Amino acid sequence: MKSTILIAQKYGQADVLEFITNELPPLSAGMARIHVKAAGINPIDARRMTGEFKHSPMPQAFGTEYAGVIAEIDPNNGIWSVGDEVLGSGGAFTHATVIDVPITNLVKKPANLSWAVAGTLAGVGQTAMTIIDEMGPAKSLLVHGGSGGVGSITIQLAKEKGIDVVATASASNQDYIRDLGATPVVYGDGLIERLKEIHPEPFDASIDLVGNEDATQASLATVKSNGFMGSTAGKRLSSSKIQAVWVKKKPSNLKYVVERVADGRFSWVVSREYPFAQAQDAYRDILVGHTKGKSVLIFD
């Protein structure tokens, strides 16, 4: 069986992306072979493409989440069969037509979820659950970059726990933040003053999903001295008080979020869909930012 894979041979903008087609080796024990139907695009993918975030040698592949159909699997696995519709996580290789993933990472795709939605939940769901777990008990939370994928789910998980949430976003996404249950604030000049006006009491916790200096300074100025301040940006920040949060992949956490999206308890937006052949356009748009919800590659 062959797979067409999105790769980059060098760092750069979206025009460095190209497709290669390889013959796949025999399926290894403990793995499932998946025909990909949809795969979400995350900012980390674009940052790896440009070289801002480097953790693997060239050439490199991309994508950390997917939804698809099982094409091959050990028939004695006891749970899954060829033809089952699934979703889950991968390790920087899901932007491809066929992928091999550990059987233990598979989560059943609810029948009422579109491929586009199912293919965009693994990364954000598990990252948001990691944030909630690591910040510990809190009554108030500041989310920097609340309109993106991780922000959207983090807000709803926090509200489910009764946490008062304030979230920053662009002017065009203020209503979306409000619909998610958080108090919206426009980022940019004067952010600290606006936050203190809207939420005079110091926050118990903050999470930076953007990774810029404005977010760092706003957290330092508005969060309790002993409060949790985290960042998923994966870059060096100006203050060591902001601790890095790295996603912990846990299928049970993913299933928790998937069930809530499927039954309508959580709102979820896939704002941009791109055919796999137009991956360069998708990555180009990701670099611009200001995404509401998530972008996704769709496969034939």
mmCIF file of N, CA, C and O in Angstrom, residues 123-220:
data_model
loop_
_atom_site.group_PDB
_atom_site.id
_atom_site.type_symbol
_atom_site.label_atom_id
_atom_site.label_comp_id
_atom_site.label_asym_id
_atom_site.label_seq_id
_atom_site.Cartn_x
_atom_site.Cartn_y
_atom_site.Cartn_z
ATOM 1 N N GLY A 123 -5.601 16.963 18.893
ATOM 2 C CA GLY A 123 -4.581 17.853 19.444
ATOM 3 C C GLY A 123 -5.151 18.828 20.444
ATOM 4 O O GLY A 123 -4.645 18.953 21.568
ATOM 5 N N VAL A 124 -6.217 19.527 20.062
ATOM 6 C CA VAL A 124 -6.781 20.545 20.944
ATOM 7 C C VAL A 124 -7.412 19.929 22.186
ATOM 8 O O VAL A 124 -7.292 20.457 23.287
ATOM 9 N N GLY A 125 -8.106 18.800 22.005
ATOM 10 C CA GLY A 125 -8.774 18.174 23.143
ATOM 11 C C GLY A 125 -7.799 17.756 24.217
ATOM 12 O O GLY A 125 -7.993 18.040 25.411
ATOM 13 N N GLN A 126 -6.728 17.090 23.826
ATOM 14 C CA GLN A 126 -5.770 16.608 24.813
ATOM 15 C C GLN A 126 -4.919 17.745 25.387
ATOM 16 O O GLN A 126 -4.540 17.709 26.561
ATOM 17 N N THR A 127 -4.641 18.771 24.575
ATOM 18 C CA THR A 127 -3.908 19.921 25.101
ATOM 19 C C THR A 127 -4.743 20.676 26.124
ATOM 20 O O THR A 127 -4.254 21.048 27.197
ATOM 21 N N ALA A 128 -6.009 20.914 25.810
ATOM 22 C CA ALA A 128 -6.882 21.623 26.741
ATOM 23 C C ALA A 128 -7.064 20.850 28.037
ATOM 24 O O ALA A 128 -7.049 21.440 29.135
ATOM 25 N N MET A 129 -7.217 19.538 27.935
ATOM 26 C CA MET A 129 -7.349 18.728 29.145
ATOM 27 C C MET A 129 -6.065 18.780 29.972
ATOM 28 O O MET A 129 -6.106 18.820 31.208
ATOM 29 N N THR A 130 -4.912 18.791 29.309
ATOM 30 C CA THR A 130 -3.636 18.913 30.022
ATOM 31 C C THR A 130 -3.566 20.235 30.773
ATOM 32 O O THR A 130 -3.120 20.289 31.930
ATOM 33 N N ILE A 131 -3.999 21.316 30.129
ATOM 34 C CA ILE A 131 -3.994 22.634 30.780
ATOM 35 C C ILE A 131 -4.834 22.612 32.045
ATOM 36 O O ILE A 131 -4.396 23.048 33.119
ATOM 37 N N ILE A 132 -6.055 22.109 31.947
ATOM 38 C CA ILE A 132 -6.954 22.075 33.102
ATOM 39 C C ILE A 132 -6.359 21.223 34.219
ATOM 40 O O ILE A 132 -6.423 21.589 35.404
ATOM 41 N N ASP A 133 -5.769 20.093 33.868
ATOM 42 C CA ASP A 133 -5.171 19.216 34.880
ATOM 43 C C ASP A 133 -3.990 19.891 35.572
ATOM 44 O O ASP A 133 -3.855 19.816 36.805
ATOM 45 N N GLU A 134 -3.126 20.549 34.800
ATOM 46 C CA GLU A 134 -1.895 21.094 35.370
ATOM 47 C C GLU A 134 -2.097 22.385 36.144
ATOM 48 O O GLU A 134 -1.330 22.689 37.061
ATOM 49 N N MET A 135 -3.128 23.156 35.820
ATOM 50 C CA MET A 135 -3.295 24.416 36.546
ATOM 51 C C MET A 135 -3.913 24.187 37.923
ATOM 52 O O MET A 135 -3.798 25.048 38.807
ATOM 53 N N GLY A 136 -4.521 23.035 38.144
ATOM 54 C CA GLY A 136 -5.066 22.718 39.457
ATOM 55 C C GLY A 136 -6.325 23.515 39.776
ATOM 56 O O GLY A 136 -6.912 24.163 38.904
ATOM 57 N N PRO A 137 -6.759 23.500 41.049
ATOM 58 C CA PRO A 137 -7.988 24.201 41.440
ATOM 59 C C PRO A 137 -7.889 25.698 41.157
ATOM 60 O O PRO A 137 -6.864 26.326 41.427
ATOM 61 N N ALA A 138 -8.936 26.253 40.587
ATOM 62 C CA ALA A 138 -8.959 27.684 40.285
ATOM 63 C C ALA A 138 -10.407 28.143 40.195
ATOM 64 O O ALA A 138 -11.289 27.380 39.795
ATOM 65 N N LYS A 139 -10.622 29.393 40.577
ATOM 66 C CA LYS A 139 -11.947 29.989 40.449
ATOM 67 C C LYS A 139 -11.996 30.983 39.287
ATOM 68 O O LYS A 139 -13.084 31.350 38.835
ATOM 69 N N SER A 140 -10.809 31.415 38.828
ATOM 70 C CA SER A 140 -10.773 32.355 37.701
ATOM 71 C C SER A 140 -9.583 32.026 36.812
ATOM 72 O O SER A 140 -8.529 31.597 37.289
ATOM 73 N N LEU A 141 -9.760 32.239 35.509
ATOM 74 C CA LEU A 141 -8.740 31.876 34.528
ATOM 75 C C LEU A 141 -8.689 32.921 33.423
ATOM 76 O O LEU A 141 -9.720 33.318 32.880
ATOM 77 N N LEU A 142 -7.467 33.330 33.077
ATOM 78 C CA LEU A 142 -7.232 34.213 31.935
ATOM 79 C C LEU A 142 -6.655 33.386 30.797
ATOM 80 O O LEU A 142 -5.633 32.714 30.971
ATOM 81 N N VAL A 143 -7.315 33.415 29.642
ATOM 82 C CA VAL A 143 -6.861 32.673 28.469
ATOM 83 C C VAL A 143 -6.398 33.660 27.409
ATOM 84 O O VAL A 143 -7.191 34.476 26.921
ATOM 85 N N HIS A 144 -5.118 33.607 27.061
ATOM 86 C CA HIS A 144 -4.591 34.444 25.985
ATOM 87 C C HIS A 144 -4.747 33.693 24.666
ATOM 88 O O HIS A 144 -4.152 32.646 24.458
ATOM 89 N N GLY A 145 -5.568 34.214 23.759
ATOM 90 C CA GLY A 145 -5.811 33.549 22.476
ATOM 91 C C GLY A 145 -6.954 32.559 22.576
ATOM 92 O O GLY A 145 -6.806 31.389 22.225
ATOM 93 N N GLY A 146 -8.093 33.033 23.034
ATOM 94 C CA GLY A 146 -9.202 32.135 23.329
ATOM 95 C C GLY A 146 -10.001 31.649 22.141
ATOM 96 O O GLY A 146 -10.756 30.689 22.263
ATOM 97 N N SER A 147 -9.836 32.276 20.971
ATOM 98 C CA SER A 147 -10.695 31.913 19.843
ATOM 99 C C SER A 147 -10.144 30.773 19.007
ATOM 100 O O SER A 147 -10.836 30.241 18.145
ATOM 101 N N GLY A 148 -8.897 30.389 19.229
ATOM 102 C CA GLY A 148 -8.322 29.271 18.488
ATOM 103 C C GLY A 148 -8.827 27.939 19.003
ATOM 104 O O GLY A 148 -9.676 27.874 19.900
ATOM 105 N N GLY A 149 -8.302 26.857 18.432
ATOM 106 C CA GLY A 149 -8.792 25.535 18.780
ATOM 107 C C GLY A 149 -8.606 25.191 20.241
ATOM 108 O O GLY A 149 -9.571 24.824 20.943
ATOM 109 N N VAL A 150 -7.370 25.295 20.758
ATOM 110 C CA VAL A 150 -7.120 24.956 22.155
ATOM 111 C C VAL A 150 -7.876 25.900 23.077
ATOM 112 O O VAL A 150 -8.464 25.478 24.073
ATOM 113 N N GLY A 151 -7.880 27.181 22.735
ATOM 114 C CA GLY A 151 -8.593 28.148 23.560
ATOM 115 C C GLY A 151 -10.073 27.849 23.657
ATOM 116 O O GLY A 151 -10.678 27.936 24.735
ATOM 117 N N SER A 152 -10.682 27.487 22.534
ATOM 118 C CA SER A 152 -12.126 27.206 22.511
ATOM 119 C C SER A 152 -12.489 26.078 23.478
ATOM 120 O O SER A 152 -13.458 26.180 24.241
ATOM 121 N N ILE A 153 -11.706 25.000 23.433
ATOM 122 C CA ILE A 153 -12.006 23.860 24.303
ATOM 123 C C ILE A 153 -11.627 24.155 25.742
ATOM 124 O O ILE A 153 -12.350 23.777 26.679
ATOM 125 N N THR A 154 -10.510 24.856 25.966
ATOM 126 C CA THR A 154 -10.104 25.196 27.334
ATOM 127 C C THR A 154 -11.173 26.030 28.026
ATOM 128 O O THR A 154 -11.501 25.790 29.199
ATOM 129 N N ILE A 155 -11.713 27.006 27.322
ATOM 130 C CA ILE A 155 -12.774 27.837 27.901
ATOM 131 C C ILE A 155 -13.949 26.973 28.343
ATOM 132 O O ILE A 155 -14.462 27.107 29.459
ATOM 133 N N GLN A 156 -14.374 26.057 27.483
ATOM 134 C CA GLN A 156 -15.561 25.253 27.789
ATOM 135 C C GLN A 156 -15.300 24.242 28.899
ATOM 136 O O GLN A 156 -16.170 23.978 29.731
ATOM 137 N N LEU A 157 -14.095 23.677 28.940
ATOM 138 C CA LEU A 157 -13.743 22.782 30.048
ATOM 139 C C LEU A 157 -13.741 23.546 31.363
ATOM 140 O O LEU A 157 -14.220 23.043 32.392
ATOM 141 N N ALA A 158 -13.191 24.758 31.347
ATOM 142 C CA ALA A 158 -13.135 25.569 32.560
ATOM 143 C C ALA A 158 -14.534 25.976 33.016
ATOM 144 O O ALA A 158 -14.859 25.894 34.213
ATOM 145 N N LYS A 159 -15.371 26.398 32.078
ATOM 146 C CA LYS A 159 -16.739 26.776 32.433
ATOM 147 C C LYS A 159 -17.509 25.590 33.002
ATOM 148 O O LYS A 159 -18.342 25.742 33.902
ATOM 149 N N GLU A 160 -17.245 24.391 32.476
ATOM 150 C CA GLU A 160 -17.885 23.178 32.978
ATOM 151 C C GLU A 160 -17.553 22.967 34.454
ATOM 152 O O GLU A 160 -18.358 22.416 35.213
ATOM 153 N N LYS A 161 -16.375 23.417 34.876
ATOM 154 C CA LYS A 161 -15.943 23.298 36.269
ATOM 155 C C LYS A 161 -16.359 24.493 37.119
ATOM 156 O O LYS A 161 -15.975 24.593 38.288
ATOM 157 N N GLY A 162 -17.101 25.424 36.528
ATOM 158 C CA GLY A 162 -17.553 26.590 37.277
ATOM 159 C C GLY A 162 -16.523 27.693 37.399
ATOM 160 O O GLY A 162 -16.651 28.582 38.250
ATOM 161 N N ILE A 163 -15.503 27.674 36.556
ATOM 162 C CA ILE A 163 -14.439 28.681 36.607
ATOM 163 C C ILE A 163 -14.856 29.926 35.815
ATOM 164 O O ILE A 163 -15.404 29.818 34.722
ATOM 165 N N ASP A 164 -14.603 31.100 36.380
ATOM 166 C CA ASP A 164 -14.849 32.363 35.696
ATOM 167 C C ASP A 164 -13.718 32.593 34.700
ATOM 168 O O ASP A 164 -12.547 32.648 35.090
ATOM 169 N N VAL A 165 -14.030 32.723 33.410
ATOM 170 C CA VAL A 165 -13.006 32.806 32.371
ATOM 171 C C VAL A 165 -13.068 34.148 31.648
ATOM 172 O O VAL A 165 -14.140 34.592 31.228
ATOM 173 N N VAL A 166 -11.905 34.775 31.507
ATOM 174 C CA VAL A 166 -11.728 35.939 30.654
ATOM 175 C C VAL A 166 -10.762 35.529 29.555
ATOM 176 O O VAL A 166 -9.731 34.907 29.837
ATOM 177 N N ALA A 167 -11.075 35.836 28.303
ATOM 178 C CA ALA A 167 -10.242 35.386 27.190
ATOM 179 C C ALA A 167 -9.983 36.521 26.219
ATOM 180 O O ALA A 167 -10.884 37.297 25.890
ATOM 181 N N THR A 168 -8.738 36.601 25.747
ATOM 182 C CA THR A 168 -8.394 37.615 24.758
ATOM 183 C C THR A 168 -8.577 37.054 23.351
ATOM 184 O O THR A 168 -8.435 35.856 23.118
ATOM 185 N N ALA A 169 -8.887 37.950 22.427
ATOM 186 C CA ALA A 169 -9.061 37.575 21.024
ATOM 187 C C ALA A 169 -9.089 38.856 20.196
ATOM 188 O O ALA A 169 -9.150 39.963 20.739
ATOM 189 N N SER A 170 -9.051 38.699 18.889
ATOM 190 C CA SER A 170 -9.155 39.861 18.013
ATOM 191 C C SER A 170 -10.555 40.462 18.115
ATOM 192 O O SER A 170 -11.492 39.826 18.617
ATOM 193 N N ALA A 171 -10.696 41.684 17.629
ATOM 194 C CA ALA A 171 -11.993 42.359 17.691
ATOM 195 C C ALA A 171 -13.082 41.562 16.980
ATOM 196 O O ALA A 171 -14.230 41.514 17.427
ATOM 197 N N SER A 172 -12.717 40.886 15.888
ATOM 198 C CA SER A 172 -13.719 40.147 15.107
ATOM 199 C C SER A 172 -14.199 38.884 15.805
ATOM 200 O O SER A 172 -15.223 38.325 15.415
ATOM 201 N N ASN A 173 -13.482 38.411 16.827
ATOM 202 C CA ASN A 173 -13.857 37.166 17.508
ATOM 203 C C ASN A 173 -14.424 37.378 18.908
ATOM 204 O O ASN A 173 -14.570 36.414 19.678
ATOM 205 N N GLN A 174 -14.767 38.610 19.235
ATOM 206 C CA GLN A 174 -15.298 38.877 20.577
ATOM 207 C C GLN A 174 -16.632 38.174 20.825
ATOM 208 O O GLN A 174 -16.864 37.606 21.892
ATOM 209 N N ASP A 175 -17.522 38.192 19.852
ATOM 210 C CA ASP A 175 -18.818 37.516 20.027
ATOM 211 C C ASP A 175 -18.636 36.013 20.173
ATOM 212 O O ASP A 175 -19.359 35.358 20.936
ATOM 213 N N TYR A 176 -17.673 35.444 19.446
ATOM 214 C CA TYR A 176 -17.409 34.007 19.546
ATOM 215 C C TYR A 176 -16.951 33.644 20.955
ATOM 216 O O TYR A 176 -17.425 32.662 21.530
ATOM 217 N N ILE A 177 -16.057 34.437 21.529
ATOM 218 C CA ILE A 177 -15.602 34.204 22.903
ATOM 219 C C ILE A 177 -16.782 34.266 23.865
ATOM 220 O O ILE A 177 -16.922 33.426 24.770
ATOM 221 N N ARG A 178 -17.637 35.239 23.674
ATOM 222 C CA ARG A 178 -18.806 35.404 24.540
ATOM 223 C C ARG A 178 -19.735 34.193 24.424
ATOM 224 O O ARG A 178 -20.269 33.702 25.423
ATOM 225 N N ASP A 179 -19.924 33.701 23.215
ATOM 226 C CA ASP A 179 -20.780 32.528 23.002
ATOM 227 C C ASP A 179 -20.217 31.284 23.692
ATOM 228 O O ASP A 179 -20.977 30.392 24.094
ATOM 229 N N LEU A 180 -18.894 31.205 23.827
ATOM 230 C CA LEU A 180 -18.280 30.063 24.502
ATOM 231 C C LEU A 180 -18.450 30.130 26.016
ATOM 232 O O LEU A 180 -18.184 29.142 26.707
ATOM 233 N N GLY A 181 -18.854 31.285 26.519
ATOM 234 C CA GLY A 181 -19.093 31.419 27.957
ATOM 235 C C GLY A 181 -18.071 32.252 28.690
ATOM 236 O O GLY A 181 -18.138 32.377 29.919
ATOM 237 N N ALA A 182 -17.111 32.839 27.965
ATOM 238 C CA ALA A 182 -16.075 33.647 28.602
ATOM 239 C C ALA A 182 -16.353 35.135 28.379
ATOM 240 O O ALA A 182 -17.106 35.524 27.485
ATOM 241 N N THR A 183 -15.717 35.959 29.206
ATOM 242 C CA THR A 183 -15.753 37.403 29.002
ATOM 243 C C THR A 183 -14.656 37.770 28.011
ATOM 244 O O THR A 183 -13.477 37.488 28.260
ATOM 245 N N PRO A 184 -15.007 38.379 26.880
ATOM 246 C CA PRO A 184 -13.991 38.666 25.858
ATOM 247 C C PRO A 184 -13.266 39.982 26.109
ATOM 248 O O PRO A 184 -13.845 40.949 26.613
ATOM 249 N N VAL A 185 -11.995 40.016 25.749
ATOM 250 C CA VAL A 185 -11.183 41.225 25.809
ATOM 251 C C VAL A 185 -10.344 41.285 24.530
ATOM 252 O O VAL A 185 -9.757 40.277 24.130
ATOM 253 N N VAL A 186 -10.283 42.448 23.910
ATOM 254 C CA VAL A 186 -9.468 42.625 22.709
ATOM 255 C C VAL A 186 -8.002 42.726 23.119
ATOM 256 O O VAL A 186 -7.654 43.477 24.035
ATOM 257 N N TYR A 187 -7.129 41.947 22.468
ATOM 258 C CA TYR A 187 -5.713 42.048 22.787
ATOM 259 C C TYR A 187 -5.108 43.283 22.117
ATOM 260 O O TYR A 187 -5.753 43.954 21.326
ATOM 261 N N GLY A 188 -3.855 43.585 22.458
ATOM 262 C CA GLY A 188 -3.195 44.746 21.885
ATOM 263 C C GLY A 188 -2.880 45.795 22.934
ATOM 264 O O GLY A 188 -2.972 45.542 24.144
ATOM 265 N N ASP A 189 -2.496 46.979 22.496
ATOM 266 C CA ASP A 189 -2.112 48.063 23.402
ATOM 267 C C ASP A 189 -3.192 48.312 24.450
ATOM 268 O O ASP A 189 -4.390 48.358 24.132
ATOM 269 N N GLY A 190 -2.773 48.461 25.707
ATOM 270 C CA GLY A 190 -3.719 48.719 26.786
ATOM 271 C C GLY A 190 -4.375 47.476 27.351
ATOM 272 O O GLY A 190 -5.340 47.579 28.121
ATOM 273 N N LEU A 191 -3.839 46.297 27.015
ATOM 274 C CA LEU A 191 -4.471 45.050 27.443
ATOM 275 C C LEU A 191 -4.543 44.938 28.957
ATOM 276 O O LEU A 191 -5.593 44.556 29.509
ATOM 277 N N ILE A 192 -3.458 45.250 29.654
ATOM 278 C CA ILE A 192 -3.451 45.098 31.118
ATOM 279 C C ILE A 192 -4.540 45.965 31.748
ATOM 280 O O ILE A 192 -5.269 45.503 32.635
ATOM 281 N N GLU A 193 -4.661 47.178 31.299
ATOM 282 C CA GLU A 193 -5.691 48.073 31.849
ATOM 283 C C GLU A 193 -7.088 47.534 31.580
ATOM 284 O O GLU A 193 -7.961 47.594 32.466
ATOM 285 N N ARG A 194 -7.308 47.016 30.382
ATOM 286 C CA ARG A 194 -8.639 46.485 30.072
ATOM 287 C C ARG A 194 -8.948 45.265 30.941
ATOM 288 O O ARG A 194 -10.084 45.085 31.395
ATOM 289 N N LEU A 195 -7.948 44.412 31.143
ATOM 290 C CA LEU A 195 -8.170 43.220 31.975
ATOM 291 C C LEU A 195 -8.508 43.610 33.410
ATOM 292 O O LEU A 195 -9.411 43.035 34.026
ATOM 293 N N LYS A 196 -7.778 44.571 33.968
ATOM 294 C CA LYS A 196 -8.027 44.989 35.351
ATOM 295 C C LYS A 196 -9.385 45.662 35.499
ATOM 296 O O LYS A 196 -10.026 45.559 36.546
ATOM 297 N N GLU A 197 -9.829 46.334 34.454
ATOM 298 C CA GLU A 197 -11.150 46.966 34.508
ATOM 299 C C GLU A 197 -12.254 45.920 34.487
ATOM 300 O O GLU A 197 -13.241 46.019 35.222
ATOM 301 N N ILE A 198 -12.085 44.897 33.659
ATOM 302 C CA ILE A 198 -13.105 43.854 33.535
ATOM 303 C C ILE A 198 -13.047 42.885 34.703
ATOM 304 O O ILE A 198 -14.081 42.389 35.171
ATOM 305 N N HIS A 199 -11.840 42.609 35.212
ATOM 306 C CA HIS A 199 -11.671 41.623 36.290
ATOM 307 C C HIS A 199 -10.731 42.225 37.334
ATOM 308 O O HIS A 199 -9.528 41.916 37.366
ATOM 309 N N PRO A 200 -11.243 43.080 38.226
ATOM 310 C CA PRO A 200 -10.382 43.794 39.192
ATOM 311 C C PRO A 200 -9.574 42.870 40.110
ATOM 312 O O PRO A 200 -8.445 43.192 40.472
ATOM 313 N N GLU A 201 -10.138 41.736 40.490
ATOM 314 C CA GLU A 201 -9.427 40.811 41.366
ATOM 315 C C GLU A 201 -8.391 40.024 40.562
ATOM 316 O O GLU A 201 -8.646 39.650 39.410
ATOM 317 N N PRO A 202 -7.225 39.737 41.140
ATOM 318 C CA PRO A 202 -6.211 38.946 40.417
ATOM 319 C C PRO A 202 -6.754 37.571 40.032
ATOM 320 O O PRO A 202 -7.527 36.968 40.784
ATOM 321 N N PHE A 203 -6.359 37.085 38.874
ATOM 322 C CA PHE A 203 -6.761 35.753 38.422
ATOM 323 C C PHE A 203 -6.023 34.677 39.220
ATOM 324 O O PHE A 203 -4.891 34.869 39.658
ATOM 325 N N ASP A 204 -6.668 33.533 39.358
ATOM 326 C CA ASP A 204 -6.005 32.385 39.977
ATOM 327 C C ASP A 204 -5.011 31.737 39.017
ATOM 328 O O ASP A 204 -4.033 31.128 39.447
ATOM 329 N N ALA A 205 -5.276 31.855 37.713
ATOM 330 C CA ALA A 205 -4.442 31.162 36.729
ATOM 331 C C ALA A 205 -4.538 31.855 35.382
ATOM 332 O O ALA A 205 -5.493 32.591 35.102
ATOM 333 N N SER A 206 -3.528 31.614 34.549
ATOM 334 C CA SER A 206 -3.566 32.081 33.161
ATOM 335 C C SER A 206 -2.906 31.044 32.279
ATOM 336 O O SER A 206 -2.038 30.288 32.720
ATOM 337 N N ILE A 207 -3.315 31.016 31.023
ATOM 338 C CA ILE A 207 -2.669 30.155 30.034
ATOM 339 C C ILE A 207 -2.444 30.972 28.770
ATOM 340 O O ILE A 207 -3.371 31.600 28.250
ATOM 341 N N ASP A 208 -1.214 30.979 28.306
ATOM 342 C CA ASP A 208 -0.827 31.724 27.112
ATOM 343 C C ASP A 208 -0.771 30.765 25.930
ATOM 344 O O ASP A 208 0.083 29.886 25.876
ATOM 345 N N LEU A 209 -1.678 30.938 24.975
ATOM 346 C CA LEU A 209 -1.719 30.104 23.774
ATOM 347 C C LEU A 209 -1.132 30.841 22.576
ATOM 348 O O LEU A 209 -1.197 30.334 21.459
ATOM 349 N N VAL A 210 -0.557 32.027 22.835
ATOM 350 C CA VAL A 210 -0.042 32.889 21.768
ATOM 351 C C VAL A 210 1.483 32.937 21.776
ATOM 352 O O VAL A 210 2.139 32.749 20.761
ATOM 353 N N GLY A 211 2.050 33.207 22.957
ATOM 354 C CA GLY A 211 3.502 33.221 23.080
ATOM 355 C C GLY A 211 4.147 34.551 22.764
ATOM 356 O O GLY A 211 5.295 34.587 22.335
ATOM 357 N N ASN A 212 3.430 35.670 22.995
ATOM 358 C CA ASN A 212 4.058 36.972 22.749
ATOM 359 C C ASN A 212 4.275 37.724 24.064
ATOM 360 O O ASN A 212 3.799 37.324 25.128
ATOM 361 N N GLU A 213 5.008 38.817 23.988
ATOM 362 C CA GLU A 213 5.382 39.565 25.188
ATOM 363 C C GLU A 213 4.172 40.214 25.853
ATOM 364 O O GLU A 213 4.117 40.332 27.094
ATOM 365 N N ASP A 214 3.190 40.643 25.059
ATOM 366 C CA ASP A 214 1.979 41.224 25.643
ATOM 367 C C ASP A 214 1.293 40.236 26.577
ATOM 368 O O ASP A 214 0.846 40.607 27.667
ATOM 369 N N ALA A 215 1.200 38.986 26.151
ATOM 370 C CA ALA A 215 0.562 37.969 26.983
ATOM 371 C C ALA A 215 1.373 37.720 28.245
ATOM 372 O O ALA A 215 0.810 37.581 29.353
ATOM 373 N N THR A 216 2.689 37.652 28.117
ATOM 374 C CA THR A 216 3.545 37.432 29.286
ATOM 375 C C THR A 216 3.357 38.532 30.317
ATOM 376 O O THR A 216 3.127 38.266 31.507
ATOM 377 N N GLN A 217 3.442 39.767 29.873
ATOM 378 C CA GLN A 217 3.330 40.892 30.809
ATOM 379 C C GLN A 217 1.930 40.998 31.410
ATOM 380 O O GLN A 217 1.768 41.342 32.588
ATOM 381 N N ALA A 218 0.915 40.689 30.634
ATOM 382 C CA ALA A 218 -0.452 40.736 31.148
ATOM 383 C C ALA A 218 -0.662 39.690 32.237
ATOM 384 O O ALA A 218 -1.318 39.953 33.255
ATOM 385 N N SER A 219 -0.106 38.485 32.045
ATOM 386 C CA SER A 219 -0.223 37.458 33.076
ATOM 387 C C SER A 219 0.496 37.880 34.347
ATOM 388 O O SER A 219 -0.032 37.763 35.456
ATOM 389 N N LEU A 220 1.712 38.381 34.204
ATOM 390 C CA LEU A 220 2.485 38.807 35.378
ATOM 391 C C LEU A 220 1.776 39.906 36.155
ATOM 392 O O LEU A 220 1.873 39.972 37.388
#
